[in-house]
CSV table of C-alpha atoms in Angstrom, one decimal:
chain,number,residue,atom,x,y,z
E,1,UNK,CA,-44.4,-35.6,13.0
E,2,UNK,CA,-46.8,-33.2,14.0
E,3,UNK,CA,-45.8,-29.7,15.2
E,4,UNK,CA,-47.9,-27.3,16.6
E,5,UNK,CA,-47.5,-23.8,16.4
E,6,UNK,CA,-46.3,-23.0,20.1
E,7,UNK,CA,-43.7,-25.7,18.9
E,8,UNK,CA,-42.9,-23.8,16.0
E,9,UNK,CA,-42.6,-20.7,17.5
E,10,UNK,CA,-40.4,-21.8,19.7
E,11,UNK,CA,-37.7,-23.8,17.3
E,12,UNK,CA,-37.7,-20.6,15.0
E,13,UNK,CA,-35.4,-18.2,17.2
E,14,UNK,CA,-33.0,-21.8,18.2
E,15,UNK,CA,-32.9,-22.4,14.1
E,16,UNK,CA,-31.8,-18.9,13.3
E,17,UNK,CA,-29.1,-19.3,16.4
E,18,UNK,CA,-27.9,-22.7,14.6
E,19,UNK,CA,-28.0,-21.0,10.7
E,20,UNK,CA,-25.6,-18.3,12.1
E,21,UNK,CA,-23.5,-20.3,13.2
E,22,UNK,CA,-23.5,-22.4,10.0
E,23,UNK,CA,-22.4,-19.2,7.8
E,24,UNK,CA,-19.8,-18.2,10.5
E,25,UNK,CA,-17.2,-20.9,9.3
E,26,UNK,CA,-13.6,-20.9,10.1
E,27,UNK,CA,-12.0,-17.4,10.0
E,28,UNK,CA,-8.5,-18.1,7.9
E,29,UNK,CA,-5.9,-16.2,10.1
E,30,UNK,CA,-1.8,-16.1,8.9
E,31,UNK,CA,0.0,-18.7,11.3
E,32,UNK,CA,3.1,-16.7,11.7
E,33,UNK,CA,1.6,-13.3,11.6
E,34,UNK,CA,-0.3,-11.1,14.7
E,35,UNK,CA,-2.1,-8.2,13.9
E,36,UNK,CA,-2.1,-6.6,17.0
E,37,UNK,CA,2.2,-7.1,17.3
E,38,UNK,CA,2.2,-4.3,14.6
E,39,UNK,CA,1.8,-0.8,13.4
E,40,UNK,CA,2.8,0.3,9.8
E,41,UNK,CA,4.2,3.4,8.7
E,42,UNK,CA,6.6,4.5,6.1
E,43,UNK,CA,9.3,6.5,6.1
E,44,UNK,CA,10.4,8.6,2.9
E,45,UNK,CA,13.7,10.4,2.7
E,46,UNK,CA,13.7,13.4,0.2
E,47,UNK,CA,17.3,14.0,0.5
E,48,UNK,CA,17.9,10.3,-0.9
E,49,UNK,CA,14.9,10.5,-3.1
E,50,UNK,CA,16.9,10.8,-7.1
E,51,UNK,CA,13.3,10.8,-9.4
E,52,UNK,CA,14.0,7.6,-10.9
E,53,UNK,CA,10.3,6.5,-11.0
E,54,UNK,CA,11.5,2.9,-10.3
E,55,UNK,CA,8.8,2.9,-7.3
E,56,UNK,CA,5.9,3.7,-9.2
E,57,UNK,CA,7.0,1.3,-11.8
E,58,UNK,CA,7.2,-1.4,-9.0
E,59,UNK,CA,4.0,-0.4,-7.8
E,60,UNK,CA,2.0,-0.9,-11.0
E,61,UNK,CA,3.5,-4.5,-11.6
E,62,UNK,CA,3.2,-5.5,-8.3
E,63,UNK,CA,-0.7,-4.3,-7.3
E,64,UNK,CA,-1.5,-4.4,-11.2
E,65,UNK,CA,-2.5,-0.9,-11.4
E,66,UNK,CA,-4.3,0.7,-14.3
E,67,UNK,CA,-1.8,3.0,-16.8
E,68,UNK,CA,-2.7,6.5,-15.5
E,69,UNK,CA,-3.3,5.9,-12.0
E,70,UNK,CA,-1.0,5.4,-9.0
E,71,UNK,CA,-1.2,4.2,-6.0
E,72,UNK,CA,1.8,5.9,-5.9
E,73,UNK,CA,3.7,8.8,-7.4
E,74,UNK,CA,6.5,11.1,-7.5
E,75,UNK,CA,6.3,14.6,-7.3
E,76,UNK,CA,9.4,16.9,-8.9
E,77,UNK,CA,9.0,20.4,-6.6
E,78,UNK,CA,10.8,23.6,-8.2
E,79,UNK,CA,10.8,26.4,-5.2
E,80,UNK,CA,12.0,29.9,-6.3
E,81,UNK,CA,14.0,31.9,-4.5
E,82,UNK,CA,11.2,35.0,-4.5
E,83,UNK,CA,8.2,32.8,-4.2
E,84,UNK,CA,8.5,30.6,-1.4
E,85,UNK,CA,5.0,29.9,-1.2
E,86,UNK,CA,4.2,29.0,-4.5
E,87,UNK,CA,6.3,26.1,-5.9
E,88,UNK,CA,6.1,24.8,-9.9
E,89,UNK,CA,5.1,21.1,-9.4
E,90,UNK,CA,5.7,18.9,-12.2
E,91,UNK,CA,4.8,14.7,-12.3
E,92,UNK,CA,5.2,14.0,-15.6
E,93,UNK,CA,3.1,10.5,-15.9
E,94,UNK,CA,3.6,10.5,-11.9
E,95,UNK,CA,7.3,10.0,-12.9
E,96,UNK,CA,7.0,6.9,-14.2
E,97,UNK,CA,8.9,7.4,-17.3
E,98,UNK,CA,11.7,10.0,-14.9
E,99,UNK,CA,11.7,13.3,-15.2
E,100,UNK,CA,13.0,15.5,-18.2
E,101,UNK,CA,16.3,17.2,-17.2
E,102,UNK,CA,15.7,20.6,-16.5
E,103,UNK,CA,13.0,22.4,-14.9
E,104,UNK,CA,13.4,26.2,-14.3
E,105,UNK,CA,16.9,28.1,-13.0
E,106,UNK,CA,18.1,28.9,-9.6
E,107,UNK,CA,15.8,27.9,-6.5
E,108,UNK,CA,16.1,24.7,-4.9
E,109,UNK,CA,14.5,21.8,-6.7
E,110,UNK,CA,13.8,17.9,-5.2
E,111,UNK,CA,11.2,15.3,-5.6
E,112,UNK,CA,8.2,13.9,-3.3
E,113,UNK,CA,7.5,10.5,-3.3
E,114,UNK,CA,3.8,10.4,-2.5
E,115,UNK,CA,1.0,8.0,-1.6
E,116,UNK,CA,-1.3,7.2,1.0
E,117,UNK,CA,-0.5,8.3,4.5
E,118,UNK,CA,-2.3,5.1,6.1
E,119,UNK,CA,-3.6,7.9,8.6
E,120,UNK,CA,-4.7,6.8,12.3
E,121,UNK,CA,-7.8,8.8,12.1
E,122,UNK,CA,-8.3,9.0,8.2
E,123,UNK,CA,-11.0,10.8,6.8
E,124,UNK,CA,-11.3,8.5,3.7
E,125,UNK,CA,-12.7,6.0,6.4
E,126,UNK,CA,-14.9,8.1,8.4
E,127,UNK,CA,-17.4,8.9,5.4
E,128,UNK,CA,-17.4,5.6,3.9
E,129,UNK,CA,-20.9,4.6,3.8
E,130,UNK,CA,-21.0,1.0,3.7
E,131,UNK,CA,-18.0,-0.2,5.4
E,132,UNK,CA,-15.8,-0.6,2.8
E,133,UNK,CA,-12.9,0.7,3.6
E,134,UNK,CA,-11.4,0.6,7.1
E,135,UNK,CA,-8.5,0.8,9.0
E,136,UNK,CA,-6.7,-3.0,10.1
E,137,UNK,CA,-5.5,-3.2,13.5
E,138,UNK,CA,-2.0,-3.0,11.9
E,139,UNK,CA,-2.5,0.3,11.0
E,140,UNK,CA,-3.4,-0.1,7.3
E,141,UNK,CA,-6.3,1.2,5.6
E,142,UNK,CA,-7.4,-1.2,3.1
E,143,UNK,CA,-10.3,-0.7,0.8
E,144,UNK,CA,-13.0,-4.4,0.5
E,145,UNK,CA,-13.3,-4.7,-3.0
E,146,UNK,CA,-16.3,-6.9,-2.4
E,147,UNK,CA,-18.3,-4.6,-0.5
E,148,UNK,CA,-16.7,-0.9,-2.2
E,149,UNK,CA,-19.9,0.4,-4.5
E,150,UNK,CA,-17.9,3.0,-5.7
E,151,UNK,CA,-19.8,6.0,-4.8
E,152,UNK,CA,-16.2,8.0,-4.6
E,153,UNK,CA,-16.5,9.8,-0.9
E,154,UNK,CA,-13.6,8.3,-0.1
E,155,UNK,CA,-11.5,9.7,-3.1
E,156,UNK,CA,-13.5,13.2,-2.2
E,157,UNK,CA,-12.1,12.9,1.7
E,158,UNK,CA,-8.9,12.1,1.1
E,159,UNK,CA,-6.8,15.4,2.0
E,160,UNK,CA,-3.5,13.8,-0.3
E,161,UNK,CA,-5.4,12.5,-3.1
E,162,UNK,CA,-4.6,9.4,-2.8
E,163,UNK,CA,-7.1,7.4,-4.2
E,164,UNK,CA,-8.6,6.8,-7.5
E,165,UNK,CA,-11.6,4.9,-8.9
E,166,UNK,CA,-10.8,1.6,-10.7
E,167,UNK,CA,-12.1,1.9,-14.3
E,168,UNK,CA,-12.4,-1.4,-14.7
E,169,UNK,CA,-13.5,-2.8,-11.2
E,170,UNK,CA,-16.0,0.3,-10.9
E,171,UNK,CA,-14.2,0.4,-6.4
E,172,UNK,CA,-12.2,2.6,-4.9
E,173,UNK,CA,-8.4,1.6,-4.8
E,174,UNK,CA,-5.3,3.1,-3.3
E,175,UNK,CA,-1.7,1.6,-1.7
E,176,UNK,CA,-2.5,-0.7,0.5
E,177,UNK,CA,1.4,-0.6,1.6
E,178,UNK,CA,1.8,-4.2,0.0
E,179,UNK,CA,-0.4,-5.9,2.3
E,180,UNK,CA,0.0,-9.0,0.6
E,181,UNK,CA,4.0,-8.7,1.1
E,182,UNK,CA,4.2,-6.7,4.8
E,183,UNK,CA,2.3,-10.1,6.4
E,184,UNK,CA,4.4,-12.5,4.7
E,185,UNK,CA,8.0,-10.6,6.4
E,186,UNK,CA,8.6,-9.2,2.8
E,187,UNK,CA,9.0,-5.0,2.8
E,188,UNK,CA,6.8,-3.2,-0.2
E,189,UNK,CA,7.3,-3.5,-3.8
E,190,UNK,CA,8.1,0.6,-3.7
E,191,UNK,CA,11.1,0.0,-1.4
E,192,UNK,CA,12.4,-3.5,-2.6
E,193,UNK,CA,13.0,-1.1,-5.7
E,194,UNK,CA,13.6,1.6,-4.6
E,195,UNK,CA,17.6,2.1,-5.3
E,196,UNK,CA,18.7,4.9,-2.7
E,197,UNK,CA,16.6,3.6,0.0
E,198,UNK,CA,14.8,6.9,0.1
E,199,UNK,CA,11.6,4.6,1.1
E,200,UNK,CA,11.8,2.4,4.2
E,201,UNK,CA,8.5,0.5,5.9
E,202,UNK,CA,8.5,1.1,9.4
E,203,UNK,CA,6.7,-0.9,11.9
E,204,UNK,CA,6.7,1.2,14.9
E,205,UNK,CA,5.2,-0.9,17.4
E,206,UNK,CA,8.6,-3.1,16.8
E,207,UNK,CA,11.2,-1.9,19.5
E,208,UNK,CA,13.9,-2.7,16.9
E,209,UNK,CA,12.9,-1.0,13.9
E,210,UNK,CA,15.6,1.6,12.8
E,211,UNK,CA,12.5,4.2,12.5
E,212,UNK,CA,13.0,5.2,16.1
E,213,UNK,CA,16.3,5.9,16.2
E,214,UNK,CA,15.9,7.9,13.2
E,215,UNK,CA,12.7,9.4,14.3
E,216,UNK,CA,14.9,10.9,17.3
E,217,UNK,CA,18.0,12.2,15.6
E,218,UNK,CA,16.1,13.9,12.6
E,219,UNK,CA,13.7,16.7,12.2
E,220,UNK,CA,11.0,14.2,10.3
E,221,UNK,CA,7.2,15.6,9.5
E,222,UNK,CA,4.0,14.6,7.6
E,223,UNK,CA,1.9,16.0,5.0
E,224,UNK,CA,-0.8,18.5,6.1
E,225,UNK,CA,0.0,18.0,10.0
E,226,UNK,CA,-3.0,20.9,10.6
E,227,UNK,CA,-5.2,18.3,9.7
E,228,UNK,CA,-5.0,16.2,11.9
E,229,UNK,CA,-4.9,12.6,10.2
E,230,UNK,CA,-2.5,11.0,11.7
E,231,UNK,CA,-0.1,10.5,9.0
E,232,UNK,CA,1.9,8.2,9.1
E,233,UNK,CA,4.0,8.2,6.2
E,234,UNK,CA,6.8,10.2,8.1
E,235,UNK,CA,9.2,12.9,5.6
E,236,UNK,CA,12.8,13.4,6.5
E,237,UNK,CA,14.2,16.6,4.8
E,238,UNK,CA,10.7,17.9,4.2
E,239,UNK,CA,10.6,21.7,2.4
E,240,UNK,CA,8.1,24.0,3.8
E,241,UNK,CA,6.3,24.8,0.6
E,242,UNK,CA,5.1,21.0,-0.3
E,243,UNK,CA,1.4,20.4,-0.4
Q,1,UNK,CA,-62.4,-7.0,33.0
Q,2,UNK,CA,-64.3,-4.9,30.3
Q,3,UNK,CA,-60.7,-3.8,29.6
Q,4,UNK,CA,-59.2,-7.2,28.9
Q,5,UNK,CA,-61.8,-8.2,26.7
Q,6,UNK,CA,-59.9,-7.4,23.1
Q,7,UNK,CA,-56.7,-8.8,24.2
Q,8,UNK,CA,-56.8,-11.0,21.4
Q,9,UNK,CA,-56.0,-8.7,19.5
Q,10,UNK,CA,-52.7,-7.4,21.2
Q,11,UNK,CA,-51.9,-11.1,21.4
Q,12,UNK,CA,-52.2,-11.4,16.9
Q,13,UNK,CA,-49.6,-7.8,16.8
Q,14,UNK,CA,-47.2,-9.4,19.1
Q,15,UNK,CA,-47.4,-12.4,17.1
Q,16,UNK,CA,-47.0,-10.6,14.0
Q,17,UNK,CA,-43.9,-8.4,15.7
Q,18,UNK,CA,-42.5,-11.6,17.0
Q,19,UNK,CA,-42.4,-13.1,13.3
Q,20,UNK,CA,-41.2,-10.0,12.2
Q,21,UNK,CA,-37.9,-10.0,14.3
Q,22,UNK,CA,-37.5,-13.8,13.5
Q,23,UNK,CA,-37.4,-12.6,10.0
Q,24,UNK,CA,-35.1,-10.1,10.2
Q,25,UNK,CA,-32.7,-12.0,12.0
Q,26,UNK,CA,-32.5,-14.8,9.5
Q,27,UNK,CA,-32.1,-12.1,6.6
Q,28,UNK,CA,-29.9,-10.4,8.2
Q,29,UNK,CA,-27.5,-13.4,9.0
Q,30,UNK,CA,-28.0,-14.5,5.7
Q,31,UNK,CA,-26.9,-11.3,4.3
Q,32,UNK,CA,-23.9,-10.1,6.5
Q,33,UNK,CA,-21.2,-11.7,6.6
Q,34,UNK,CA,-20.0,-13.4,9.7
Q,35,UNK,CA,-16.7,-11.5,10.0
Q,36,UNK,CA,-18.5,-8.5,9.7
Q,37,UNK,CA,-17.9,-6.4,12.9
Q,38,UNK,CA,-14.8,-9.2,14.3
Q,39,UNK,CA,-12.2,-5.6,14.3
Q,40,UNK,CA,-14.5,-2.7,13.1
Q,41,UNK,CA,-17.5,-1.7,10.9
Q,42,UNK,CA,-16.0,-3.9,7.9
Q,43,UNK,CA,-15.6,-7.5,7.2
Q,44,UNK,CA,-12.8,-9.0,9.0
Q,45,UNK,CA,-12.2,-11.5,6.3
Q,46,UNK,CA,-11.2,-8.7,3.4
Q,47,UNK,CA,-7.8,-8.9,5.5
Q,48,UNK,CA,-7.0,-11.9,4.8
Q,49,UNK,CA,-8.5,-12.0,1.2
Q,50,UNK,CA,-5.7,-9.0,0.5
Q,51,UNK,CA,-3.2,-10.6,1.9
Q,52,UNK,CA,-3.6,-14.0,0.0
Q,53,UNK,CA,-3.0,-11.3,-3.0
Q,54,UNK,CA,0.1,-13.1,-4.8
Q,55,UNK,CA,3.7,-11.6,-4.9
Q,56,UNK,CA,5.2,-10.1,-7.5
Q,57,UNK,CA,8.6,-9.1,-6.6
Q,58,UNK,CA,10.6,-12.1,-4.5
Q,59,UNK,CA,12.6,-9.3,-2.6
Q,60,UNK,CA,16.5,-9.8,-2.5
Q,61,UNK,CA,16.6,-12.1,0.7
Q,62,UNK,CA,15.2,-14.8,-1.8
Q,63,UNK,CA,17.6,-13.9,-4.4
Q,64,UNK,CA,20.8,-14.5,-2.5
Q,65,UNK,CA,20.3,-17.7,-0.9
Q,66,UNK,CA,21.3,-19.0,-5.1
Q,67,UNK,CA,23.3,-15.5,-5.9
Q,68,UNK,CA,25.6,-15.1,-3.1
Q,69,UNK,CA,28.3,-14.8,-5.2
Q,70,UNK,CA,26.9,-11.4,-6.9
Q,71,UNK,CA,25.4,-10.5,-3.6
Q,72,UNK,CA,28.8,-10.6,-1.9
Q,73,UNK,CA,30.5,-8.2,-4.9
Q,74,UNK,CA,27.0,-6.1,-4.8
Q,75,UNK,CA,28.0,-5.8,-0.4
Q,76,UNK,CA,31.1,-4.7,-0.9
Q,77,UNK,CA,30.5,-1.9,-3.9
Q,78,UNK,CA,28.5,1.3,-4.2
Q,79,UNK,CA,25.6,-0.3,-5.3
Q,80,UNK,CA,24.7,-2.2,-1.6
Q,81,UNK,CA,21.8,-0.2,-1.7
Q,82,UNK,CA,20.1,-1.1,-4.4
Q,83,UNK,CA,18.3,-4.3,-4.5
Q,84,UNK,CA,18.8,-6.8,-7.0
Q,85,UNK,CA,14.9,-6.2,-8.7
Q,86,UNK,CA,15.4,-2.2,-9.0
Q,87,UNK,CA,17.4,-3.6,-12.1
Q,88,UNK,CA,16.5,-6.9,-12.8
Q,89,UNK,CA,12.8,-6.2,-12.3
Q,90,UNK,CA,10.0,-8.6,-10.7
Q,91,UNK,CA,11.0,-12.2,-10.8
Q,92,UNK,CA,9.0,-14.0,-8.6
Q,93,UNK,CA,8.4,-16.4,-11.5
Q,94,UNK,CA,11.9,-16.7,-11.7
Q,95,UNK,CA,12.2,-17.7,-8.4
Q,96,UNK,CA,9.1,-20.2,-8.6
Q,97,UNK,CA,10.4,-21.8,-11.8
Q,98,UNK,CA,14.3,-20.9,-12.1
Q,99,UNK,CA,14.9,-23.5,-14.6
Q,100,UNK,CA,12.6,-22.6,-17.5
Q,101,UNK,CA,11.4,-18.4,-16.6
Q,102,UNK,CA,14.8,-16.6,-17.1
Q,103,UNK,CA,15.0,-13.1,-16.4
Q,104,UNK,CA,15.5,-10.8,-19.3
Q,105,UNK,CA,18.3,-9.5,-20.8
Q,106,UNK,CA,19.1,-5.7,-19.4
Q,107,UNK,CA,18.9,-2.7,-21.8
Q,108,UNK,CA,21.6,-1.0,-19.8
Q,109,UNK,CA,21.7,1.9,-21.7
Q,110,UNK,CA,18.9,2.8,-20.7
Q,111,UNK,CA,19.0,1.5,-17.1
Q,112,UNK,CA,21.8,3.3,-16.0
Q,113,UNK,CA,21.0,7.1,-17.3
Q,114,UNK,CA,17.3,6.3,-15.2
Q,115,UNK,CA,19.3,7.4,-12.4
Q,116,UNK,CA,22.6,8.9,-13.0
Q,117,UNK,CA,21.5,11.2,-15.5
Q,118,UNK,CA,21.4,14.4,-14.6
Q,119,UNK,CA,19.1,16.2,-12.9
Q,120,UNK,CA,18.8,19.6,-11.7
Q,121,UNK,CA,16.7,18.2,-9.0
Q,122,UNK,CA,18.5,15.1,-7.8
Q,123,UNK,CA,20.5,15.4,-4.5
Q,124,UNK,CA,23.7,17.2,-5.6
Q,125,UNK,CA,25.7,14.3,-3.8
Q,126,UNK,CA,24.0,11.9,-5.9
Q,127,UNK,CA,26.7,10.4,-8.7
Q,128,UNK,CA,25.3,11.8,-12.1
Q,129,UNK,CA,26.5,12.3,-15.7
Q,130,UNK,CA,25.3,13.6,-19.0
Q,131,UNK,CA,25.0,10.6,-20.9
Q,132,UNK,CA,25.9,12.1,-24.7
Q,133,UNK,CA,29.1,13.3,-23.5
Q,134,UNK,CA,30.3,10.5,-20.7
Q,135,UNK,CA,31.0,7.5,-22.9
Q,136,UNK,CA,31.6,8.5,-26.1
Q,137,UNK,CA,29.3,5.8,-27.4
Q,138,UNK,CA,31.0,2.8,-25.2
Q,139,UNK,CA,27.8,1.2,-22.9
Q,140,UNK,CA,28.2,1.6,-19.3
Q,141,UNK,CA,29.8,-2.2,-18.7
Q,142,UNK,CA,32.5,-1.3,-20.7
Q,143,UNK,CA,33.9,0.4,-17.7
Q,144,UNK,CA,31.8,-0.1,-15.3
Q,145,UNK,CA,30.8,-2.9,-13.4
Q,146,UNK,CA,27.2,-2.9,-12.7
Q,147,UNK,CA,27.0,-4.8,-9.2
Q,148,UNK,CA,30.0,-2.6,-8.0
Q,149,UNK,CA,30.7,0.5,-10.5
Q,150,UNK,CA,33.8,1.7,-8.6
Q,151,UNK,CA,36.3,1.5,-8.9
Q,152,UNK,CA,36.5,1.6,-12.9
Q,153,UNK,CA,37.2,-1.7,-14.6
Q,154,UNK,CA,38.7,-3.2,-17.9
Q,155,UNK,CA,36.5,-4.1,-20.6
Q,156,UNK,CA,34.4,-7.1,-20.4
Q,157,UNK,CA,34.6,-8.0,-16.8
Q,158,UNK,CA,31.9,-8.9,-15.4
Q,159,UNK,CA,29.0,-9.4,-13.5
């Protein structure tokens, strides 16, 4: 077969057409599971919160997470009665191990849970350069291991700290609220172990969820709310002086 | 038509730009992925390759379809809170394989004073005890039983 170059010229642009569509394949999708029927949020309670570590624990065996990094972590705050403003902050191993017993006199003392705020408008995904981290239609910001080349903005961005870089993988990691467990009807690792209930997942764009009902009767907050991030990793009991 | 006379060589850059797009298009569909773009600017398919991640902890719903025994004493005690892997630990292998993978023996010693210790900063509500001077040596099942401390029990009841 013979084919001249107006020929050639013209099969070029139908061949590229037909390659695309060869490397499109067959997106995998969950059966069960929409990702526009939800919107994830958590809800921590610092008046049920007790220090016993038992989430950060859960969170390293479940997500396999390096010693001395967390995707989450509790903070133990000590606020003084003359110095409001300035609160001792201790995290021992990001209260791992507990806490040891005593920690100043007087004042008023309680623990943070803390991790990533899976913010609406997060600024760990508006710098990201290559589109490796991103927020799902869920509300969950995820990081793509595959296309992360670990050039840290992210960790720079993010106003709570709440990401680290992977020693091992050389990528950017953080909670990514159990992803694997939340789409399979399963709550996270931190709350299936946590023993006072002080953590609870929320899906707010379920009418049902017990986060709206407790969103109206309580006097919840987020981290930074000047910043505008769209938290969504709601505090009940929240003091004034945590960071 | 003096002006048209070098058209030729218009015709050879268009050809050359022509082949240039061709190009690009092919690398370019070669090189990002197809699910690039199907939600955002990032590839749709890193959704679903994090949630194929595999589970670690079953969750308790999976638990008491065998346990319903323990989780009926668990529902009715002080302990309805806490879910049966804050203590047990992850035992999704357990659950895969419940014949051979059996969950470990508790160090309850230990297990208990993680949270009822006491702590200046734990919620003053919260039960807690100084563990030297509570028990007088006796573990914690001696009296108490773990899947419903209170009331205080006899020695070696159990679970």
């Amino acid at each position: 077969m013979k084919i001249t170059r107006r020929q050639l010229l013209i099969l070029l642009p139908a061949a590229a057409v037909a390659w695309d569509s060869v490397l499109a394949g067959t997106p995998e999708t969950s059966p069960n599971y929409k990702l526009t029927e939800h919107w994830w949020g958590m809800l921590v309670d610092i008046s049920k919160c007790i220090g016993c570590g038992n989430c950060v624990r859960a969170c390293a065996t479940e997500n396999n997470v390096p010693e001395g990094y967390f995707r989450t972590w509790v903070e133990r705050y000590h606020v003084s009665d003359t110095d409001l403003a300035n609160p001792v902050v201790d995290s021992p191993n990001g209260g791992k191990n507990g806490f040891p017993p005593i920690l100043g006199s007087g004042g008023r003392n309680f623990f943070v849970p803390k991790m990533c705020n899976h913010c609406a408008d997060s600024p760990c995904t508006q710098v990201c350069p290559v589109g490796a981290t991103f927020m799902t239609p869920d509300g969950v910001v995820l990081v793509d291991k595959e296309y992360c080349i670990g050039c840290r903005y992210c960790i720079q961005a993010c106003p709570y700290g709440c990401r680290f870089l992977n020693p091992k993988t050389q990528t950017a990691e953080k909670c990514t609220l159990c992803y694997h467990r939340i789409t399979k009807g399963l709550t996270t690792a931190c709350c299936e172990a946590c023993p006072t209930g002080a953590r609870q997942l929320a899906d707010l764009k379920n009418p049902n969820d017990p986060i709206h009902e407790f969103l109206r009767t309580h006097t919840v907050q987020v981290l930074k709310p000047y910043m505008a991030t769209g938290a969504k990793l709601f505090y009940n009991d929240l003091d004034g002086s945590v960071r | 038509m003096n002006s048209f006379k070098d058209a030729e060589h218009l015709l050879r850059v268009a050809l050359v730009f022509v082949a240039a797009t061709i190009a690009f298009v092919l690398v370019r569909a070669a090189l990002v992925p197809r699910s690039f773009g199907e939600y955002g600017h990032y590839r749709g398919n890193a959704i679903t390759e994090m949630a194929a991640q595999p589970v670690v902890f079953a969750g308790h719903q999976v638990c008491e379809i065998c346990h319903s025994d323990v989780a009926a004493i668990k529902s009715a005690g002080k302990h309805v809170s806490v879910n049966c892997e804050a203590c047990h630990g992850a035992l999704e292998n357990h659950v895969n394989d419940p014949g051979t993978v059996q969950p470990p023996k508790l160090d309850t010693a230990n297990l208990c004073i993680r949270c009822h210790q006491v702590n200046g900063a734990r919620p003053a509500s919260f039960p807690q005890i100084v563990a030297d001077e509570h028990s007088a040596g006796l573990t914690c099942e001696t009296c108490h039983q773990p899947h419903s401390p209170l009331p205080l029990i006899g020695a070696g009841a159990k679970p």
